[in-house]
C-alpha positions as a Markdown table, in Angstrom:
| # | Residue | x | y | z |
|---|---|---|---|---|
| 1 | Met | 107.3 | 73.4 | 120.4 |
| 2 | Gln | 108.9 | 76.1 | 118.3 |
| 3 | Lys | 112.4 | 76.1 | 118.1 |
| 4 | Ala | 114.3 | 79.0 | 118.0 |
| 5 | Asn | 116.5 | 77.2 | 115.9 |
| 6 | Ile | 117.6 | 80.7 | 114.3 |
| 7 | Val | 121.6 | 81.6 | 114.5 |
| 8 | Thr | 121.8 | 84.8 | 114.3 |
| 9 | Thr | 125.6 | 86.9 | 114.0 |
| 10 | Thr | 126.1 | 90.6 | 115.3 |
| 11 | Pro | 128.7 | 92.0 | 113.3 |
| 12 | Thr | 131.3 | 94.2 | 114.4 |
| 13 | Leu | 130.5 | 97.7 | 115.9 |
| 14 | Asp | 131.3 | 100.8 | 114.6 |
| 15 | Ala | 129.7 | 103.0 | 116.7 |
| 16 | Ala | 131.6 | 105.9 | 114.9 |
| 17 | Ala | 130.4 | 105.0 | 111.3 |
| 18 | Phe | 126.4 | 105.5 | 112.1 |
| 19 | Gly | 127.5 | 109.0 | 112.4 |
| 20 | Lys | 125.2 | 111.8 | 113.7 |
| 21 | Val | 122.4 | 109.5 | 114.2 |
| 22 | Gly | 118.1 | 110.6 | 115.4 |
| 23 | Val | 115.7 | 108.9 | 117.4 |
| 24 | Leu | 112.6 | 110.6 | 116.5 |
| 25 | Phe | 109.7 | 109.3 | 118.7 |
| 26 | Gly | 106.8 | 111.2 | 120.3 |
| 27 | Gly | 105.3 | 112.6 | 117.0 |
| 28 | Arg | 101.5 | 113.8 | 116.9 |
| 29 | Ser | 99.8 | 110.6 | 117.1 |
| 30 | Ala | 97.0 | 108.4 | 118.6 |
| 31 | Glu | 100.6 | 106.6 | 119.9 |
| 32 | Arg | 102.5 | 109.8 | 121.6 |
| 33 | Glu | 102.7 | 108.0 | 124.6 |
| 34 | Ile | 103.3 | 104.4 | 124.2 |
| 35 | Ser | 105.8 | 106.1 | 121.4 |
| 36 | Leu | 107.9 | 107.4 | 124.1 |
| 37 | Ile | 108.1 | 105.3 | 126.4 |
| 38 | Ser | 109.7 | 103.0 | 122.8 |
| 39 | Gly | 111.7 | 106.2 | 121.8 |
| 40 | Asn | 113.6 | 106.2 | 125.0 |
| 41 | Gly | 114.5 | 102.5 | 124.9 |
| 42 | Val | 115.7 | 102.3 | 121.7 |
| 43 | Leu | 117.8 | 106.6 | 122.8 |
| 44 | Gln | 119.5 | 104.6 | 125.6 |
| 45 | Ala | 120.5 | 101.6 | 124.3 |
| 46 | Leu | 122.2 | 103.4 | 121.4 |
| 47 | Lys | 124.3 | 105.1 | 123.5 |
| 48 | Ser | 124.6 | 102.2 | 125.3 |
| 49 | Arg | 127.1 | 101.6 | 122.8 |
| 50 | Gly | 128.8 | 104.0 | 121.7 |
| 51 | Ile | 126.7 | 105.6 | 119.2 |
| 52 | Asp | 126.3 | 109.6 | 118.6 |
| 53 | Ala | 122.5 | 109.4 | 119.4 |
| 54 | His | 120.1 | 112.7 | 119.8 |
| 55 | Ala | 116.6 | 112.4 | 120.7 |
| 56 | Phe | 113.7 | 114.7 | 117.9 |
| 57 | Asp | 110.1 | 114.9 | 118.8 |
| 58 | Pro | 108.5 | 115.3 | 115.6 |
| 59 | Gly | 105.6 | 116.5 | 117.5 |
| 60 | Arg | 107.2 | 119.3 | 119.3 |
| 61 | Gln | 109.9 | 119.9 | 116.0 |
| 62 | Ser | 109.6 | 121.3 | 113.0 |
| 63 | Leu | 110.7 | 119.6 | 109.7 |
| 64 | Ala | 112.8 | 123.1 | 109.6 |
| 65 | Asp | 114.5 | 121.7 | 113.0 |
| 66 | Leu | 114.9 | 118.2 | 111.7 |
| 67 | Ala | 117.2 | 119.0 | 108.2 |
| 68 | Ala | 118.9 | 121.5 | 110.9 |
| 69 | Gln | 120.4 | 118.9 | 113.0 |
| 70 | Gln | 122.3 | 117.1 | 110.1 |
| 71 | Phe | 121.8 | 113.4 | 111.2 |
| 72 | Asp | 123.8 | 111.6 | 109.1 |
| 73 | Arg | 120.9 | 108.5 | 109.8 |
| 74 | Val | 116.9 | 107.8 | 112.0 |
| 75 | Phe | 116.1 | 106.0 | 113.4 |
| 76 | Ile | 111.8 | 105.6 | 113.5 |
| 77 | Ala | 110.4 | 105.2 | 116.4 |
| 78 | Leu | 107.1 | 106.8 | 115.3 |
| 79 | His | 103.5 | 104.9 | 116.1 |
| 80 | Gly | 100.4 | 105.9 | 113.9 |
| 81 | Arg | 100.2 | 108.6 | 111.5 |
| 82 | Tyr | 102.6 | 111.0 | 110.7 |
| 83 | Gly | 104.5 | 108.8 | 111.3 |
| 84 | Glu | 104.5 | 105.0 | 110.8 |
| 85 | Asp | 101.6 | 106.2 | 107.8 |
| 86 | Gly | 104.7 | 107.1 | 105.0 |
| 87 | Ser | 104.0 | 110.8 | 105.6 |
| 88 | Leu | 107.2 | 111.3 | 107.7 |
| 89 | Gln | 109.2 | 108.7 | 105.8 |
| 90 | Gly | 108.2 | 111.1 | 102.3 |
| 91 | Ala | 109.6 | 114.5 | 104.5 |
| 92 | Leu | 112.9 | 112.6 | 105.4 |
| 93 | Glu | 113.2 | 110.8 | 101.9 |
| 94 | Leu | 113.2 | 114.6 | 100.4 |
| 95 | Leu | 115.0 | 116.1 | 103.1 |
| 96 | Gly | 117.9 | 112.8 | 102.4 |
| 97 | Ile | 117.9 | 111.1 | 105.8 |
| 98 | Pro | 118.3 | 107.7 | 105.8 |
| 99 | Tyr | 116.1 | 105.6 | 107.9 |
| 100 | Thr | 115.2 | 102.7 | 109.4 |
| 101 | Gly | 111.7 | 101.3 | 108.8 |
| 102 | Ser | 109.5 | 100.8 | 105.5 |
| 103 | Gly | 110.0 | 103.3 | 103.3 |
| 104 | Val | 106.3 | 105.5 | 102.0 |
| 105 | Met | 104.7 | 103.0 | 100.0 |
| 106 | Ala | 104.8 | 100.4 | 102.1 |
| 107 | Ser | 103.9 | 102.0 | 104.9 |
| 108 | Ser | 101.4 | 104.3 | 103.9 |
| 109 | Val | 99.8 | 100.8 | 103.0 |
| 110 | Gly | 100.4 | 99.5 | 106.4 |
| 111 | Met | 98.4 | 101.5 | 108.2 |
| 112 | Asp | 95.4 | 101.6 | 106.4 |
| 113 | Lys | 94.3 | 98.3 | 107.1 |
| 114 | Ile | 91.6 | 97.6 | 104.2 |
| 115 | Thr | 93.9 | 99.1 | 101.5 |
| 116 | Thr | 96.2 | 95.7 | 102.8 |
| 117 | Lys | 93.9 | 93.3 | 103.3 |
| 118 | Lys | 93.1 | 94.2 | 99.8 |
| 119 | Ile | 96.6 | 93.3 | 98.7 |
| 120 | Trp | 96.7 | 90.5 | 101.4 |
| 121 | Leu | 94.1 | 88.8 | 99.2 |
| 122 | Gln | 95.6 | 89.2 | 96.0 |
| 123 | Glu | 98.7 | 87.4 | 96.9 |
| 124 | Asn | 96.0 | 84.9 | 98.6 |
| 125 | Val | 97.3 | 85.8 | 102.4 |
| 126 | Pro | 94.4 | 84.5 | 104.3 |
| 127 | Thr | 92.7 | 87.3 | 106.2 |
| 128 | Pro | 89.2 | 87.4 | 107.6 |
| 129 | Arg | 86.6 | 88.3 | 105.6 |
| 130 | Tyr | 86.3 | 92.0 | 105.4 |
| 131 | Val | 83.1 | 94.7 | 104.1 |
| 132 | Thr | 83.5 | 98.6 | 104.5 |
| 133 | Ile | 81.2 | 100.5 | 105.9 |
| 134 | Asp | 80.7 | 104.3 | 103.8 |
| 135 | Ala | 78.0 | 106.3 | 105.1 |
| 136 | Asp | 75.4 | 104.2 | 102.6 |
| 137 | Thr | 76.5 | 101.4 | 103.5 |
| 138 | Asp | 73.0 | 98.9 | 104.9 |
| 139 | Leu | 74.1 | 97.7 | 107.9 |
| 140 | Asp | 71.8 | 94.6 | 108.6 |
| 141 | Ala | 73.7 | 93.1 | 106.1 |
| 142 | Val | 77.0 | 93.7 | 107.3 |
| 143 | Val | 75.4 | 91.4 | 109.8 |
| 144 | Ala | 74.2 | 88.6 | 107.8 |
| 145 | Asp | 77.2 | 89.0 | 105.9 |
| 146 | Leu | 79.8 | 88.1 | 107.9 |
| 147 | Gly | 78.0 | 87.2 | 111.5 |
| 148 | Leu | 78.0 | 88.1 | 115.9 |
| 149 | Pro | 79.7 | 88.2 | 116.7 |
| 150 | Leu | 82.4 | 90.6 | 114.8 |
| 151 | Ile | 85.3 | 93.1 | 115.1 |
| 152 | Val | 85.0 | 97.6 | 114.2 |
| 153 | Lys | 87.8 | 98.4 | 114.0 |
| 154 | Pro | 89.3 | 101.9 | 112.3 |
| 155 | Pro | 91.4 | 101.4 | 109.6 |
| 156 | Leu | 94.2 | 103.7 | 110.6 |
| 157 | Glu | 94.8 | 103.5 | 113.9 |
| 158 | Gly | 96.9 | 100.8 | 115.2 |
| 159 | Ser | 97.3 | 99.9 | 119.5 |
| 160 | Ser | 94.2 | 98.9 | 119.2 |
| 161 | Ile | 92.2 | 101.6 | 119.7 |
| 162 | Gly | 88.7 | 102.4 | 118.9 |
| 163 | Ile | 88.0 | 98.5 | 118.3 |
| 164 | Thr | 84.2 | 96.8 | 119.4 |
| 165 | Lys | 84.0 | 93.9 | 119.6 |
| 166 | Val | 79.6 | 93.9 | 118.3 |
| 167 | Thr | 78.6 | 91.4 | 120.0 |
| 168 | Gln | 74.5 | 91.9 | 118.9 |
| 169 | Ala | 73.1 | 94.3 | 115.8 |
| 170 | Asp | 71.9 | 97.1 | 117.2 |
| 171 | Gln | 75.7 | 97.7 | 118.9 |
| 172 | Leu | 76.9 | 97.7 | 116.0 |
| 173 | Lys | 75.6 | 101.5 | 114.7 |
| 174 | Glu | 77.1 | 102.1 | 117.7 |
| 175 | Ala | 80.4 | 101.3 | 117.2 |
| 176 | Val | 80.6 | 102.3 | 114.0 |
| 177 | Thr | 80.0 | 105.9 | 115.1 |
| 178 | Leu | 82.6 | 106.2 | 117.3 |
| 179 | Val | 85.3 | 104.5 | 114.3 |
| 180 | Thr | 84.5 | 107.7 | 111.7 |
| 181 | Ser | 85.1 | 110.5 | 114.6 |
| 182 | Met | 88.7 | 109.2 | 114.1 |
| 183 | Asp | 88.8 | 107.6 | 110.3 |
| 184 | Glu | 85.9 | 108.5 | 107.3 |
| 185 | Ala | 86.2 | 104.8 | 106.3 |
| 186 | Val | 85.4 | 102.6 | 109.6 |
| 187 | Leu | 86.3 | 97.8 | 108.7 |
| 188 | Ala | 84.2 | 95.6 | 109.8 |
| 189 | Glu | 85.5 | 92.3 | 110.0 |
| 190 | Glu | 85.4 | 88.0 | 110.6 |
| 191 | Phe | 85.3 | 87.9 | 114.5 |
| 192 | Val | 87.2 | 84.7 | 114.3 |
| 193 | Thr | 87.1 | 82.4 | 117.5 |
| 194 | Gly | 91.2 | 80.9 | 118.4 |
| 195 | Arg | 94.7 | 82.0 | 120.0 |
| 196 | Glu | 96.5 | 84.6 | 119.2 |
| 197 | Phe | 100.5 | 85.3 | 117.7 |
| 198 | Thr | 102.3 | 87.6 | 116.3 |
| 199 | Val | 105.3 | 87.1 | 114.3 |
| 200 | Ala | 108.3 | 89.8 | 113.7 |
| 201 | Val | 110.0 | 90.0 | 111.1 |
| 202 | Leu | 113.1 | 91.1 | 110.4 |
| 203 | Gly | 115.2 | 92.4 | 107.6 |
| 204 | Gln | 113.8 | 93.0 | 103.3 |
| 205 | Gly | 112.8 | 90.5 | 100.2 |
| 206 | Ala | 114.5 | 87.4 | 100.8 |
| 207 | Ser | 116.8 | 88.2 | 103.1 |
| 208 | Ala | 113.5 | 88.9 | 105.0 |
| 209 | Arg | 113.1 | 86.8 | 108.6 |
| 210 | Ala | 110.8 | 85.7 | 111.2 |
| 211 | Leu | 111.6 | 85.7 | 114.8 |
| 212 | Pro | 110.0 | 82.9 | 117.0 |
| 213 | Ile | 106.3 | 83.5 | 117.2 |
| 214 | Val | 104.7 | 84.8 | 120.6 |
| 215 | Glu | 102.0 | 84.1 | 121.3 |
| 216 | Ile | 99.0 | 86.3 | 123.5 |
| 217 | Val | 96.5 | 85.9 | 126.6 |
| 218 | Ala | 95.3 | 87.9 | 127.6 |
| 219 | Pro | 92.6 | 87.9 | 130.0 |
| 220 | Glu | 89.6 | 87.8 | 129.4 |
| 221 | Gly | 90.7 | 87.6 | 125.5 |
| 222 | Lys | 91.5 | 91.1 | 125.8 |
| 223 | Tyr | 94.5 | 92.6 | 124.3 |
| 224 | Asp | 93.2 | 95.6 | 124.7 |
| 225 | Tyr | 95.7 | 98.9 | 125.3 |
| 226 | Gln | 95.5 | 98.7 | 128.9 |
| 227 | Asn | 96.6 | 95.1 | 128.2 |
| 228 | Lys | 99.3 | 95.3 | 125.6 |
| 229 | Tyr | 100.9 | 98.5 | 127.8 |
| 230 | Phe | 100.3 | 98.6 | 131.2 |
| 231 | Thr | 99.6 | 95.9 | 133.1 |
| 232 | Asp | 101.8 | 92.5 | 134.2 |
| 233 | Asp | 98.4 | 90.3 | 133.1 |
| 234 | Thr | 99.0 | 89.6 | 130.2 |
| 235 | Val | 100.7 | 85.6 | 129.5 |
| 236 | Tyr | 103.1 | 85.9 | 126.7 |
| 237 | His | 104.8 | 82.7 | 125.8 |
| 238 | Cys | 108.1 | 82.5 | 123.3 |
| 239 | Pro | 108.2 | 80.3 | 120.9 |
| 240 | Ala | 104.7 | 80.0 | 121.2 |
| 241 | Pro | 103.1 | 76.3 | 122.5 |
| 242 | Leu | 102.6 | 75.4 | 118.6 |
| 243 | Pro | 103.1 | 72.0 | 116.0 |
| 244 | Glu | 106.4 | 72.7 | 114.4 |
| 245 | Ala | 104.3 | 72.3 | 110.3 |
| 246 | Leu | 101.9 | 75.2 | 112.2 |
| 247 | Thr | 104.9 | 77.2 | 113.3 |
| 248 | His | 107.1 | 77.3 | 110.3 |
| 249 | Glu | 102.9 | 77.8 | 108.1 |
| 250 | Ile | 102.8 | 80.8 | 110.0 |
| 251 | Gly | 106.1 | 82.1 | 109.9 |
| 252 | Arg | 105.8 | 81.4 | 106.3 |
| 253 | His | 102.3 | 83.6 | 105.7 |
| 254 | Ala | 103.6 | 86.4 | 107.9 |
| 255 | Val | 107.1 | 87.1 | 105.4 |
| 256 | Asn | 104.8 | 86.9 | 102.5 |
| 257 | Ala | 102.4 | 89.4 | 104.0 |
| 258 | Tyr | 105.8 | 91.8 | 104.7 |
| 259 | Arg | 107.2 | 91.5 | 101.8 |
| 260 | Ala | 103.7 | 92.3 | 99.9 |
| 261 | Leu | 103.2 | 95.3 | 101.1 |
| 262 | Gly | 107.4 | 96.0 | 100.1 |
| 263 | Cys | 107.9 | 96.2 | 103.4 |
| 264 | Glu | 111.1 | 96.1 | 104.8 |
| 265 | Gly | 114.0 | 96.2 | 108.3 |
| 266 | Trp | 111.8 | 95.2 | 110.8 |
| 267 | Gly | 107.9 | 94.4 | 111.1 |
| 268 | Arg | 105.7 | 92.5 | 112.9 |
| 269 | Val | 102.3 | 90.8 | 111.9 |
| 270 | Asp | 99.7 | 90.0 | 113.9 |
| 271 | Val | 97.4 | 86.3 | 113.3 |
| 272 | Leu | 95.0 | 84.7 | 114.7 |
| 273 | Val | 94.5 | 80.9 | 114.8 |
| 274 | Arg | 91.4 | 79.7 | 114.9 |
| 275 | Glu | 90.8 | 77.5 | 117.8 |
| 276 | Ser | 88.0 | 75.4 | 115.3 |
| 277 | Asp | 90.4 | 74.2 | 112.6 |
| 278 | Met | 93.7 | 75.6 | 113.4 |
| 279 | Arg | 94.1 | 77.4 | 110.5 |
| 280 | Pro | 96.1 | 80.9 | 110.1 |
| 281 | Phe | 94.2 | 84.6 | 109.4 |
| 282 | Leu | 96.4 | 87.1 | 109.7 |
| 283 | Leu | 94.7 | 91.4 | 110.9 |
| 284 | Glu | 97.7 | 93.7 | 110.1 |
| 285 | Val | 101.2 | 94.0 | 110.2 |
| 286 | Asn | 102.3 | 96.8 | 111.6 |
| 287 | Thr | 105.9 | 98.8 | 110.5 |
| 288 | Ser | 106.9 | 100.5 | 113.5 |
| 289 | Pro | 106.5 | 98.5 | 116.3 |
| 290 | Gly | 106.3 | 98.6 | 120.4 |
| 291 | Met | 110.2 | 99.1 | 121.4 |
| 292 | Thr | 109.1 | 99.5 | 125.3 |
| 293 | Thr | 109.9 | 97.0 | 128.2 |
| 294 | His | 106.0 | 94.7 | 127.3 |
| 295 | Ser | 106.6 | 95.0 | 123.8 |
| 296 | Leu | 106.8 | 91.2 | 121.4 |
| 297 | Val | 109.4 | 92.4 | 118.6 |
| 298 | Pro | 112.7 | 92.9 | 121.8 |
| 299 | Met | 109.8 | 89.3 | 122.9 |
| 300 | Ala | 111.1 | 87.4 | 120.5 |
| 301 | Ala | 115.0 | 88.5 | 119.9 |
| 302 | Arg | 115.9 | 87.5 | 122.6 |
| 303 | Ala | 114.3 | 84.5 | 122.3 |
| 304 | Val | 117.1 | 83.5 | 119.8 |
| 305 | Gly | 120.1 | 85.2 | 122.2 |
| 306 | Ile | 119.6 | 88.9 | 120.7 |
| 307 | Ala | 119.8 | 90.9 | 123.1 |
| 308 | Tyr | 117.8 | 94.2 | 123.0 |
| 309 | Glu | 120.9 | 96.4 | 122.2 |
| 310 | Asp | 121.7 | 94.5 | 119.7 |
| 311 | Leu | 118.4 | 94.4 | 118.1 |
| 312 | Cys | 118.2 | 98.2 | 118.3 |
| 313 | Val | 121.8 | 98.3 | 116.3 |
| 314 | Glu | 120.6 | 95.9 | 114.1 |
| 315 | Ile | 117.9 | 97.8 | 113.2 |
| 316 | Leu | 119.9 | 101.4 | 112.8 |
| 317 | Arg | 122.3 | 99.2 | 110.8 |
| 318 | Ser | 120.0 | 98.2 | 107.5 |
| 319 | Ala | 118.3 | 102.4 | 107.9 |
| 320 | Arg | 118.8 | 104.0 | 104.0 |
| 321 | Leu | 116.8 | 105.6 | 101.7 |
| 322 | Lys | 114.1 | 104.1 | 99.4 |
| 323 | Met | 113.5 | 106.0 | 96.4 |
| 324 | Gly | 115.4 | 105.8 | 93.6 |
| 325 | Gln | 118.0 | 103.3 | 95.4 |
| 326 | Lys | 118.9 | 99.9 | 96.1 |
| 327 | Ala | 119.2 | 98.3 | 99.2 |
| 328 | Lys | 123.2 | 97.1 | 100.1 |
| 329 | Gly | 124.0 | 93.3 | 100.7 |
């Protein structure tokens, strides 16, 4: 069984030292609704700690408005395109505003599930077999290669948006059509039957650490958009009930996967453990995870005694410009 044996300390808080803080949430992606909930939670948490925090919605306000606010640093609580994909991070670098989370490159790579897989395979991170589908791809060959069932998903979306489980060969074309309405590329992935987990990671480089693993038990095994955010039917176990050796293996893979992409600040790595042999497979990394009441990073933090408010402060404390600068500490 996994033990929550990570010892954490909370530095003395000098709220004034953070200066004027912007909490960026909302945005223009398909995950706007969730980002609004995340961002409001973060905003209230920072204010409760005496930090001069202000809401800012890039989906309704311009970059000129952002520059005019003269924020000393910002907390990115955006999910999906234009917030988690490196585009906003690049703008913040140009504006000289320190920000939370990963930089331009890690954010853009982490948002792209296909590029993530290519890097992970080079770094010996276990991930399900896959095929990239385009207009010239032989769909029958995809089925022959990956077998059935298989998973079809848009490489640049999150929150399980656009994902289809294909159980019959004649369903593949419709699943591909759905994805091409969102993305140019289509990711087809081997279906792994087993248990679903996620691992929150905090920090950067050698100091990056995994928090206790969360097991997700969704109704009928369907951890979709609705069951992630808007029902209480999904059951979570944290720390996950796993043998100690497997717990360490999953945590090690998650941290290695996070480091391989150059992630920093915080993130969450999604994992499946195959039922037949208990082998872990990593699916994707989220570089700006949810911070709602149903979200999994706060849940993992609570398991080691980190309150939601303190987690927000710790993440904010790590805000910095990344390009051409070394991290402190």
